[in-house]
Every structure is written in C-alpha cells, then in structure tokens.
CSV table of C-alpha atoms and ligand atoms in Angstrom, one decimal:
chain,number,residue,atom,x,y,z
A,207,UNK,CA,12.6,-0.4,28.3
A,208,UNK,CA,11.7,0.6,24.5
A,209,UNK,CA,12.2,-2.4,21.9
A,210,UNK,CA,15.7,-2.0,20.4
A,211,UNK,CA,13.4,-1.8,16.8
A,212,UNK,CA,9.8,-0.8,16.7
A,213,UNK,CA,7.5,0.8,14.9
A,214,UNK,CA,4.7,3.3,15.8
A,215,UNK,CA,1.6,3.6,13.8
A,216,UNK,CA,-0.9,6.6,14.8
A,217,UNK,CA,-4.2,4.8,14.1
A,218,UNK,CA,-6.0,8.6,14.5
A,219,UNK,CA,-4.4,9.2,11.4
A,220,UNK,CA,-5.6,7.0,9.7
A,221,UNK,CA,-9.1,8.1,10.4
A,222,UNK,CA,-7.8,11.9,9.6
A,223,UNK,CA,-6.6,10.2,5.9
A,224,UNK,CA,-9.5,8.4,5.5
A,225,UNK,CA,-11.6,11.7,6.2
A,226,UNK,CA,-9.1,13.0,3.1
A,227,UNK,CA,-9.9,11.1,0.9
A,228,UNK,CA,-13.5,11.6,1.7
A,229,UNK,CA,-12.7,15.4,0.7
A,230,UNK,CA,-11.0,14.9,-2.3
A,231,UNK,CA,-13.9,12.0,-3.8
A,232,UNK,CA,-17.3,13.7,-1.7
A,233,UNK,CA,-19.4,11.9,-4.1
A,234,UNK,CA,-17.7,8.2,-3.6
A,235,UNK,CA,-18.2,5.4,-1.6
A,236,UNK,CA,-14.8,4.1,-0.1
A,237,UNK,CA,-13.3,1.0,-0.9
A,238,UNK,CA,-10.2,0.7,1.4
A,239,UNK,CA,-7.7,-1.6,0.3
A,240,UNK,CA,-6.0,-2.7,2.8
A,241,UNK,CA,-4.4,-6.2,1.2
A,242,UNK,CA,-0.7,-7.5,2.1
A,243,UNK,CA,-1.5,-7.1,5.6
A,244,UNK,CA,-2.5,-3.2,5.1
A,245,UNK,CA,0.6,-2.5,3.6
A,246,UNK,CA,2.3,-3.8,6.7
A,247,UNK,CA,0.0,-2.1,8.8
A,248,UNK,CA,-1.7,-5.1,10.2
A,249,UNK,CA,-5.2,-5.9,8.5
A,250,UNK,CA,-7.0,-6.4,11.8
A,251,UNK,CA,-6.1,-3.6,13.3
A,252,UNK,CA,-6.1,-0.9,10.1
A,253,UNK,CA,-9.7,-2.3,9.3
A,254,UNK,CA,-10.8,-1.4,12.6
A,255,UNK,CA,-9.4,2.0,12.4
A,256,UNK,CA,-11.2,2.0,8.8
A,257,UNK,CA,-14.1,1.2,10.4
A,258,UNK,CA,-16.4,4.0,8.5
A,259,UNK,CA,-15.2,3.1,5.6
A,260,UNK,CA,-18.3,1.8,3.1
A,261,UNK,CA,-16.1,-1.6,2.0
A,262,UNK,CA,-12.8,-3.3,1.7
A,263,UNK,CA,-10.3,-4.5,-1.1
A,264,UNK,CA,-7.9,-7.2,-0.3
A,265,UNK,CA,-5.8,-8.9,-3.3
A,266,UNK,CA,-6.8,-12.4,-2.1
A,267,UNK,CA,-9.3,-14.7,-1.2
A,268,UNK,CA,-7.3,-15.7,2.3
A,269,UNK,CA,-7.4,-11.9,3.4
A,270,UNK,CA,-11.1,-11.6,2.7
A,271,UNK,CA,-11.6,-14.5,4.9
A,272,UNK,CA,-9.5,-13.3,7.6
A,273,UNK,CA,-11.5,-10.1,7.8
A,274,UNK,CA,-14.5,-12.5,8.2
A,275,UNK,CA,-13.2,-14.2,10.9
A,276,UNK,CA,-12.4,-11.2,12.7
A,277,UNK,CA,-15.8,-10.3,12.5
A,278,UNK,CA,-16.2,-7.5,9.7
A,279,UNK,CA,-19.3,-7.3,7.9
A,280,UNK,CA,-18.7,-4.8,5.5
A,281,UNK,CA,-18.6,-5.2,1.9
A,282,UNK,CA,-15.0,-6.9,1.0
A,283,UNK,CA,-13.6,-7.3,-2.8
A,284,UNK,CA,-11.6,-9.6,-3.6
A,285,UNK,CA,-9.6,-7.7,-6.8
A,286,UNK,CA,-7.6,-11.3,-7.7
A,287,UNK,CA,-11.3,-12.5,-7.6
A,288,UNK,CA,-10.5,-16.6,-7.8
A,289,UNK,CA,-8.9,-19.0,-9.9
A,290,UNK,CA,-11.0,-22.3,-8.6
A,291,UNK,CA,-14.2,-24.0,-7.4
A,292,UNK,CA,-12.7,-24.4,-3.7
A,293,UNK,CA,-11.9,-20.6,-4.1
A,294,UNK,CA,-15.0,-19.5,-5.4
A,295,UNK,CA,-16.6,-21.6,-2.7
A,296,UNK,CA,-15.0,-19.8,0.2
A,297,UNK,CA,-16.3,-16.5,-1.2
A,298,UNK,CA,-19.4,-17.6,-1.5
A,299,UNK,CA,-19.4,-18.9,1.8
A,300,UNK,CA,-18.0,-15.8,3.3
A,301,UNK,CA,-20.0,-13.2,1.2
A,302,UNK,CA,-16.5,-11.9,-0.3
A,303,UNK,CA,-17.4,-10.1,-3.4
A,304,UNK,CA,-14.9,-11.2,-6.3
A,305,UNK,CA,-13.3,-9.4,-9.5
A,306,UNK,CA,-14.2,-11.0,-12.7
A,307,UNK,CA,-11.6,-10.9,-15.1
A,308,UNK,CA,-10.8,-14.2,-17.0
A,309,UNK,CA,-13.1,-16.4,-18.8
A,310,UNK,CA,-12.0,-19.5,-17.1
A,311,UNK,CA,-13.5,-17.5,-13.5
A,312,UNK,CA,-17.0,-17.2,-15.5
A,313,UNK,CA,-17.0,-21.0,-16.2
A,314,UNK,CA,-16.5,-21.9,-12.8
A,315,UNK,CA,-19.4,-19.8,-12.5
A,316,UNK,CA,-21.6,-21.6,-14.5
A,317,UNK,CA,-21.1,-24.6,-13.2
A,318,UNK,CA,-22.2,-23.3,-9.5
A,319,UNK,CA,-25.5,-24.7,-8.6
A,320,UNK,CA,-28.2,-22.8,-6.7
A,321,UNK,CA,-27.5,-21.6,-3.0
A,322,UNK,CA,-26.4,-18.1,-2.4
A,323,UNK,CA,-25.0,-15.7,-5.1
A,324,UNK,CA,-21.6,-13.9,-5.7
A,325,UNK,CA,-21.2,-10.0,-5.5
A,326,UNK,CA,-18.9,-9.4,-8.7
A,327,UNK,CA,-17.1,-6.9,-10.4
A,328,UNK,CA,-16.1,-7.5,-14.2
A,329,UNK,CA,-12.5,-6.0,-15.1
A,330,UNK,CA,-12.4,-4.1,-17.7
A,331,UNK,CA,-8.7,-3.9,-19.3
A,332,UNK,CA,-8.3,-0.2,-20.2
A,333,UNK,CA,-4.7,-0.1,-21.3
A,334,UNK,CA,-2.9,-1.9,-17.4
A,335,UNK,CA,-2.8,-5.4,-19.8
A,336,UNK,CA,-2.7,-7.2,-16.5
A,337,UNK,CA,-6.3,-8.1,-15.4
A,338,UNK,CA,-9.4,-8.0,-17.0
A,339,UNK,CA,-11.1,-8.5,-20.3
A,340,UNK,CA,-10.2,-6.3,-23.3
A,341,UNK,CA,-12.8,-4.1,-24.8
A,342,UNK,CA,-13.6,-6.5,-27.6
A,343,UNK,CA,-14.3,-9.4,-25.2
A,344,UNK,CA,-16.2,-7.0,-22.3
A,345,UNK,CA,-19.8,-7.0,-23.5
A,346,UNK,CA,-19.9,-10.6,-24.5
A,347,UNK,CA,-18.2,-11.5,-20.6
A,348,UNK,CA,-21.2,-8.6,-19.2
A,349,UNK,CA,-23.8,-11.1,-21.2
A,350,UNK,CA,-22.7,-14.5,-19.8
A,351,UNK,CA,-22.5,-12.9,-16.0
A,352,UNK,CA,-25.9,-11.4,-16.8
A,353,UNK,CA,-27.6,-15.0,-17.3
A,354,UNK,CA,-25.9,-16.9,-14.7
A,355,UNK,CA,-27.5,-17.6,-11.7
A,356,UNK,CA,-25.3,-17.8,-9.2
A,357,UNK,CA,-24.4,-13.8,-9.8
A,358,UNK,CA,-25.7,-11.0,-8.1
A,359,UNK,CA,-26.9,-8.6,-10.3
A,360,UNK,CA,-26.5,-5.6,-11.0
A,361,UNK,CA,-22.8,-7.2,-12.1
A,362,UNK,CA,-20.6,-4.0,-11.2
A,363,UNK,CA,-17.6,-2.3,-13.2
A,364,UNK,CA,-14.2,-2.0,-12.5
A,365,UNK,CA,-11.1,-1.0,-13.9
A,366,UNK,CA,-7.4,0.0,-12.7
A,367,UNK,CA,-4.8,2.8,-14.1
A,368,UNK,CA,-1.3,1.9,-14.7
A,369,UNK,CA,-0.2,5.6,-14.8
A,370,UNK,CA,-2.1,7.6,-12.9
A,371,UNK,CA,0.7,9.3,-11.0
A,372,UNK,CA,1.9,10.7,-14.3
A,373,UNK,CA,-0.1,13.6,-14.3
A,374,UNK,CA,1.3,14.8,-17.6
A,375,UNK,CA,0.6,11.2,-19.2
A,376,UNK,CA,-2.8,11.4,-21.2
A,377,UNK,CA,-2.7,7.6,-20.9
A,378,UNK,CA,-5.1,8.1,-17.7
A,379,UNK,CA,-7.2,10.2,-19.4
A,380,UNK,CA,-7.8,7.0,-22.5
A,381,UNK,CA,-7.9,4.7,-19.6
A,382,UNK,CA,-10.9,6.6,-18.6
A,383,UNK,CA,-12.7,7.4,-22.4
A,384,UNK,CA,-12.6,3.5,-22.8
A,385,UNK,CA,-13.9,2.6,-19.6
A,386,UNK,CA,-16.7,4.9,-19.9
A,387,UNK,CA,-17.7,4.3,-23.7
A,388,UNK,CA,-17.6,0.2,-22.8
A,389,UNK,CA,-19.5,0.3,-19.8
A,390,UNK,CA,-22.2,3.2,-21.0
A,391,UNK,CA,-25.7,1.5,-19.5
A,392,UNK,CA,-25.1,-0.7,-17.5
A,393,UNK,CA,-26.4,-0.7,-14.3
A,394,UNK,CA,-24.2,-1.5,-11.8
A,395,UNK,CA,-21.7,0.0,-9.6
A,396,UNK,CA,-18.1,1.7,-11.2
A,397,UNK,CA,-14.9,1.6,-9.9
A,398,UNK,CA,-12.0,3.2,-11.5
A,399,UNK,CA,-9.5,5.1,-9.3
A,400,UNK,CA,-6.7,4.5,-6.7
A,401,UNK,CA,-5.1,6.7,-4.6
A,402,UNK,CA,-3.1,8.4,-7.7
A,403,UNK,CA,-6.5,8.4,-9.2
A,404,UNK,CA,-8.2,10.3,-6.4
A,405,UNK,CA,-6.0,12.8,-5.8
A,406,UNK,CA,-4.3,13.4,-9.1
A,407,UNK,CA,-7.7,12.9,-11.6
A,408,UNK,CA,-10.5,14.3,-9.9
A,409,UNK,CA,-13.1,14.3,-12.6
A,410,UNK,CA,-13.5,11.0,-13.1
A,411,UNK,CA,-17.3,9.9,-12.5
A,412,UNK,CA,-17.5,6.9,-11.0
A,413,UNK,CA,-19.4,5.4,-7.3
A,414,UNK,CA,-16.5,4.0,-5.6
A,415,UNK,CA,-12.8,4.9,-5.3
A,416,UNK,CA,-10.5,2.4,-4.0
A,417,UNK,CA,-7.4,4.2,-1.9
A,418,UNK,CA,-4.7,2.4,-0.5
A,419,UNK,CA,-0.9,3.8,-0.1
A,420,UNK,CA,-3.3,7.5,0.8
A,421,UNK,CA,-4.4,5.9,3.9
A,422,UNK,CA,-1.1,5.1,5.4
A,423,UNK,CA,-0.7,8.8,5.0
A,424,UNK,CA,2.0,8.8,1.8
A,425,UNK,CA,2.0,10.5,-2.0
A,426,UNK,CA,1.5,8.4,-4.9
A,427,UNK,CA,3.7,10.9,-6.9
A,428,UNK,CA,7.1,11.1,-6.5
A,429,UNK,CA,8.7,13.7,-5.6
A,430,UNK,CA,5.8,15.1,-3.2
A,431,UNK,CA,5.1,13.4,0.6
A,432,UNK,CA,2.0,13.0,2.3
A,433,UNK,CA,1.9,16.1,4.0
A,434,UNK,CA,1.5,17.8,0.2
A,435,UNK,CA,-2.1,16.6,0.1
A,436,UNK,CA,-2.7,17.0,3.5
A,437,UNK,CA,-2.5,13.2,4.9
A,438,UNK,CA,-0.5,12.4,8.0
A,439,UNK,CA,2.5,9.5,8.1
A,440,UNK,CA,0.4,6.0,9.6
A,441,UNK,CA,4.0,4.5,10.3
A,442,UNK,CA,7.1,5.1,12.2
A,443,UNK,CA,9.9,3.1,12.1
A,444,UNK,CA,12.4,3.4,15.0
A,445,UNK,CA,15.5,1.9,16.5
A,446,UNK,CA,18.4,3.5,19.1
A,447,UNK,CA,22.0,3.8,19.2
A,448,UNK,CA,23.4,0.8,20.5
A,449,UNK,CA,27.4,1.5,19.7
A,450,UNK,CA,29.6,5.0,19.5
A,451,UNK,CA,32.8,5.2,18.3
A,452,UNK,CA,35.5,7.1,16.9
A,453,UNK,CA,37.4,6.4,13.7
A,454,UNK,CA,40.6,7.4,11.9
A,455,UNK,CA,40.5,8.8,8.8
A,456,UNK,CA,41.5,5.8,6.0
A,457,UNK,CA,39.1,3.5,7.7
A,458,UNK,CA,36.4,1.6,6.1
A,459,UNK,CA,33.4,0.7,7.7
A,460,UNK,CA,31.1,-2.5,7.5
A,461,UNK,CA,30.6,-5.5,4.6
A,462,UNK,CA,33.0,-4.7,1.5
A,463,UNK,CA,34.3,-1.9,3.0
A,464,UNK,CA,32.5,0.3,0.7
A,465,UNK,CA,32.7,3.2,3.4
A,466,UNK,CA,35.9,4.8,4.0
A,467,UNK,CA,36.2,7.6,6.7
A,468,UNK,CA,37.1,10.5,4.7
A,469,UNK,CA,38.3,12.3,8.0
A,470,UNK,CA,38.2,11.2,11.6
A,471,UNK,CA,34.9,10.0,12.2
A,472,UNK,CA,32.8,9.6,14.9
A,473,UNK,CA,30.7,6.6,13.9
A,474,UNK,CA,27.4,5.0,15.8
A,475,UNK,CA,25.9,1.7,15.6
A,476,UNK,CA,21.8,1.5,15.3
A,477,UNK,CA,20.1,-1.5,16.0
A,478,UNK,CA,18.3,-1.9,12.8
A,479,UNK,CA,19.1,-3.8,9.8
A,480,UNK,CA,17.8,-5.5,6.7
A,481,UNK,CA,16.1,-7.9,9.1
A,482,UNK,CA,13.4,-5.6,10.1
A,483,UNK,CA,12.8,-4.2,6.6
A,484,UNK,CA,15.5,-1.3,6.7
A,485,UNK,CA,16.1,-1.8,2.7
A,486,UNK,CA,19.5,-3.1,2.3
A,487,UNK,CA,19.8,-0.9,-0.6
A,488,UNK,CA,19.9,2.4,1.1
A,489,UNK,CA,22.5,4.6,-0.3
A,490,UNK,CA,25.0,6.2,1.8
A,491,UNK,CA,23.9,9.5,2.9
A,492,UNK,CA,20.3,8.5,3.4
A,493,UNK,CA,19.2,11.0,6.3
A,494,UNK,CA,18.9,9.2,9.6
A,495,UNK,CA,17.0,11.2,12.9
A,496,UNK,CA,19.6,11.0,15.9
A,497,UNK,CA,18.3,12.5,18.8
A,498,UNK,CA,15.6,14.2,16.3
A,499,UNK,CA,18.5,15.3,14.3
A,500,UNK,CA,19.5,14.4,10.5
A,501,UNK,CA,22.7,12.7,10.3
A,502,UNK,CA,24.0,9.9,7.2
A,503,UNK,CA,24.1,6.6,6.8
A,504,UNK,CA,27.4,5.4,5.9
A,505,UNK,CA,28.7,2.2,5.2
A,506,UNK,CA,26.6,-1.3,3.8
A,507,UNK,CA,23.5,-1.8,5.8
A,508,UNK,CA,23.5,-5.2,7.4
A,509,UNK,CA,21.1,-7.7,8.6
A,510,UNK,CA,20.6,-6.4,12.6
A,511,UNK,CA,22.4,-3.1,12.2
A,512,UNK,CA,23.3,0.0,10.2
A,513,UNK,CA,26.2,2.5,10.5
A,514,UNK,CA,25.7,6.6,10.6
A,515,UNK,CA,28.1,9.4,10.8
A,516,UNK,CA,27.7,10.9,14.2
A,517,UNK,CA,30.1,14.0,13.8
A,518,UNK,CA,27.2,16.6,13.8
A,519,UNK,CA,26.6,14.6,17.4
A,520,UNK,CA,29.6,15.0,19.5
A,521,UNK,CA,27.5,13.3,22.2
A,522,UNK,CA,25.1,11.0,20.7
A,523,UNK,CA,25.5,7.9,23.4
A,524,UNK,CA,24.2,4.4,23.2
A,525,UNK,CA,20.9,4.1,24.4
A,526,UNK,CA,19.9,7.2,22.1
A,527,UNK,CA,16.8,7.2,19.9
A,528,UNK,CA,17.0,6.8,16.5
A,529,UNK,CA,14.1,7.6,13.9
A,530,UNK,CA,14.4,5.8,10.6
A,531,UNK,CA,11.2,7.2,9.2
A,532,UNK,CA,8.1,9.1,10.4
A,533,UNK,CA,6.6,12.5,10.6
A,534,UNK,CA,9.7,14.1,10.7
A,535,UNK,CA,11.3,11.9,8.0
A,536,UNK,CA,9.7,11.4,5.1
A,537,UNK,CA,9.6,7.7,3.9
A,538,UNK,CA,8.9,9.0,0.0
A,539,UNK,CA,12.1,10.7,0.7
A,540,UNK,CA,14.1,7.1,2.4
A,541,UNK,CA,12.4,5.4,-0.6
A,542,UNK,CA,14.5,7.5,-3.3
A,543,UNK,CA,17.9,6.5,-1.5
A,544,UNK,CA,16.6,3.0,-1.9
A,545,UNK,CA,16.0,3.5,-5.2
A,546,UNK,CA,12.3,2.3,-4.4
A,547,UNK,CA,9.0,3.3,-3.3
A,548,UNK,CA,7.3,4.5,-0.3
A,549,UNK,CA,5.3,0.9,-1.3
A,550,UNK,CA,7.7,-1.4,-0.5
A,551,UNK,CA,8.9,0.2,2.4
A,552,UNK,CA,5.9,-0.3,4.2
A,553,UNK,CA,5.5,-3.8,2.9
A,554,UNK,CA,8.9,-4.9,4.1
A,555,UNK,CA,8.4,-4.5,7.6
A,556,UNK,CA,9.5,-7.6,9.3
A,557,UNK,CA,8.0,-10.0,12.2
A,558,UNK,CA,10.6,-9.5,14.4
A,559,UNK,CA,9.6,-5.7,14.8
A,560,UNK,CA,7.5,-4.8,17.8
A,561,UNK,CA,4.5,-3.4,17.3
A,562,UNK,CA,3.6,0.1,19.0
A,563,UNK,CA,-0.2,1.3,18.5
A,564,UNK,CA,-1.2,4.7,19.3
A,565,UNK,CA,-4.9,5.2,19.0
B,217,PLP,C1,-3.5,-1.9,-4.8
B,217,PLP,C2,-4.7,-1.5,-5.6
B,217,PLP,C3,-5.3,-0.3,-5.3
B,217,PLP,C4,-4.8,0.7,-4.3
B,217,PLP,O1,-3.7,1.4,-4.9
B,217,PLP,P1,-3.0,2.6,-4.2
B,217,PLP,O2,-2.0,3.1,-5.2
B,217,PLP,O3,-2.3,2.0,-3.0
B,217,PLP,O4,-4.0,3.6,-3.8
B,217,PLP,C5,-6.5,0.0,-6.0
B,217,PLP,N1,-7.0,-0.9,-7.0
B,217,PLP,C6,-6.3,-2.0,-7.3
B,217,PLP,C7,-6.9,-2.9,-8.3
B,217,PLP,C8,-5.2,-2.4,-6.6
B,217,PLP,O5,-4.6,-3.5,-6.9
C-alpha cells in the first residue's frame, strides 16, 4: 500500500547537483548549506548524500551539533555564529566553526580562556544590513579577532548578497567591489556567494561558495526551473485520489465556497492538504498531475485535502496517483500560484508525511 501522502527524494540527484555546482564554481571549495533540516530534506540524510562535499553551513548552533552527533567530521559553519558563552561553548566543544558578526560575539570571545580555539568567519555587511559588521567597523572587528586567543587564525571572510537573483541589479556587483576593497590582504579564506551567486555571477573570486536551494535541484531566479541550469528536482511530493464525483453546474465547492462549478463538473478529492505543507494559498488553477496528467485545483485547499477538476479525466478513480510536484511539475512553477517561493515549499513539508528515499 503507498502512503496516502508522501514524498520522494532522489538522493542520486543530489550528488548530480552537487557535481553542478562543482561545474559552475571549478575553482571553489563547497560549503553545502543544508540548515532547517536541508530545506526539509532531512539533515542526516542530505549530509550523507553530500558526503563529498568540502564543509557544511547550518543557520544554528543545534544543527551543527546534530551533524556531530551523527558522526560528520567535516568542516561545519555555523552562519548565526552564537549569541552566548553556553553557545560558544558548544562550538567549541564540537569544533563547529562560527560567523562573527556582532561585537557583543567578540567579547564573549575575549573572555574565553585557553583550551581549544574557534574556526571563525567575520561578516562583512556589503549592503544585506542584516548580519555583519559595516565597512567602517570591519578592520577594527579583523584586529580584535586577530589578538584573541581563543581564535583560529587565519580569521576567514564572509559576506552574503541580498540580490543576487536580480541579474540586471548592479547592487551584486557593489556587494562584491566592497567586499573585496575591505578584505584586500588578509589572509584567510573568502566566502561570498549562494546559489544565485554561483550560477548567476560567475566571476566573483572567492575560495568557497556556499549553495543551498541549487542542491535540492531548484532555480534561484524566477521565472526559470532547475532543469534551466541543468540540476535535477531532490523532492517529490505525492498524494492519490481518494473521492470522485460529479457536480451540477451552480455548485460551489469546499470552505467559503469560493469555487463554483461553472458547468457540470466532475470533481476528485486528493488526500493532501495544508497539513502536509500543500500551501493553503494555492490559487485555483494551480496544475495538479492526475494519472501523470495536468488537471486544476479548484476550490479552497484544506487541512487533509484538496479539490481538482477531473473533466479532462473521465475515469480518474479513487485509489489514483496524484503528483503535487516533482520532475514533471515544476515546484518554481507551484510556488507562483502560491504567490511564494520554491523556498518555502520545501521548508513546509510537514511530520505527518512519509518519507520515501531513493538512493
Ligand atoms: C541560506 C544561505 C545560503 C544559501 O542560499 P541559497 O539561496 O539557498 O543558495 C548561503 N549563505 C547564507 C549566509 C545563507 O543564509
């Protein structure tokens, strides 16, 4: 019996997007991020796909330990870095590397005595204004990490781009001049670009990229899918018909009634909902694979269920599958009718879903 919701991820390609990335930054050393759970991925699982991969990113220190304890020894970044002793404590403990972006981190710092040493890398903010020290306040932050002893030196670089999948936005390309002109010298390791980065600026010099959405196979720029730069869907999302029935024409269908048959319509019931991540804000007419076969949504989606428009399928039957995204249905594509993107698809996948690896 298949789950009545499940998804499918195809852990060979994430190796095959990983091996992208590889081609589009030769000269790099990978950082894969793989923080809220690899974008709903499963950490454990995606890291051991990853495992060529040079390093990890997770946003926070919990996920770096959790790699830990699974056993991975590769280099892990923590990009929140920490915001206390206990924190910086468990880094340490668990040689987690940490991002260095607030004054109050390097005071906590300062007062660590002796013992082992923290991998860092100091934030430059190039124009995000979310993380990370502003040019003025960079070298004088570089000094302090310099003569404290519980860093590791070299103290590496990093920096992040609000706009990179603009490519028309010369934003990314100031982002870049700054970061370059600041960090000029300095010894250490640079980090500047995620997957938008990668793909969309390839002449930015730097030793490590740090890809995320690109592994799980999707395009950072809208309008484009995976498949344009050659990566392959991670995740599939699927469900089955559980109800088929026919409506007059007048009738509404599901909460508010917001759906009303314009003709006689033959309606089916899939068993997926709002409760396993199906975004509740998917528009009518979002596409919806019946039998491998596109047919709209129609109606409100609920918590356990949505509603299609099965008259293109005279004999769609309960029991039927039903693809919500995939391979053959573009998640960038789902994620305009939800007004969202491909993202928070992926992150909204739900516990209740089963779990279907393919390696
Ligand atoms: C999430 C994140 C990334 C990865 O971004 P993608 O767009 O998924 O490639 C890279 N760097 C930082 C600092 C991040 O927070």
């Amino acid at each position: 019996m298949t789950p009545a919701a499940y998804v499918h991820l195809d852990l060979e390609a994430v190796r095959h997007n990983l091996a992208q990335v590889k081609r589009y930054a030769p000269n790099n050393k990978i950082m894969a991020v793989i923080k809220a759970n690899a974008y709903g991925h499963g950490i454990v699982r995606i890291a051991q796909a990853l495992e060529q991969a040079d390093g990890f990113a997770v946003a926070r220190v919990d996920e770096g330990v959790k790699l830990r304890n699974a056993g991975f020894s590769q280099p892990i970044t923590v990009l929140q870095g920490f915001v206390c002793l206990d924190e910086l404590r468990l880094l340490l403990h668990h040689d987690l590397q940490a991002v260095i972006h607030s004054p109050l981190q390097i005071g906590l710092l300062e007062q660590q005595d002796g013992g082992s040493t923290l991998g860092v890398w100091l934030k430059l903010d190039t124009g995000m204004n979310r993380l990370g020290f502003k040019e003025a306040d960079f070298n004088a932050a570089y000094r302090q990490l310099l003569n404290c002893p519980a860093v590791r030196q070299p103290v590496n670089l990093i920096t992040h781009f609000a706009n990179a999948d603009d490519l028309l936005d010369d934003k990314t390309r100031r982002q870049i001049d700054v970061f370059n002109a600041a960090t000029q010298g300095y010894p250490g390791q640079r980090s500047i670009a995620n997957s938008a980065g990668i793909i969309g600026w390839p002449n930015v010099v730097s030793d490590w990229v740090r890809p995320g959405l690109m592994l799980y196979g999707c395009s950072p720029f809208a309008g484009k899918t995976g498949a344009d730069f050659g990566l392959k869907p991670v995740m599939s999302l699927h469900s089955r018909l559980i109800s088929v029935k026919n409506l007059h024409a007048g009738e509404y269908v599901g909460y508010s009634g917001t759906w009303q048959c314009p003709t006689d319509t033959r309606m089916g019931v899939v068993s997926i909902g709002y409760g396993d991540g199906y975004h509740r804000h998917m528009q009518c007419g979002a596409p919806v694979l019946v039998n491998g076969k596109r047919v709209p949504l129609i109606g409100r989606v609920s918590m356990d269920m949505i509603t299609v428009d099965l008259n293109s399928q005279p004999d769609a039957k309960p029991g039927d599958p039903v693809t919500l995204w995939g391979p053959d249905l573009p998640i960038e594509e789902l994620a305009r009718y939800a007004d969202t993107i491909p993202y928070t698809l992926l992150c909204g996948i739900t516990q209740r879903v089963q779990i279907v690896e393919q390696a």
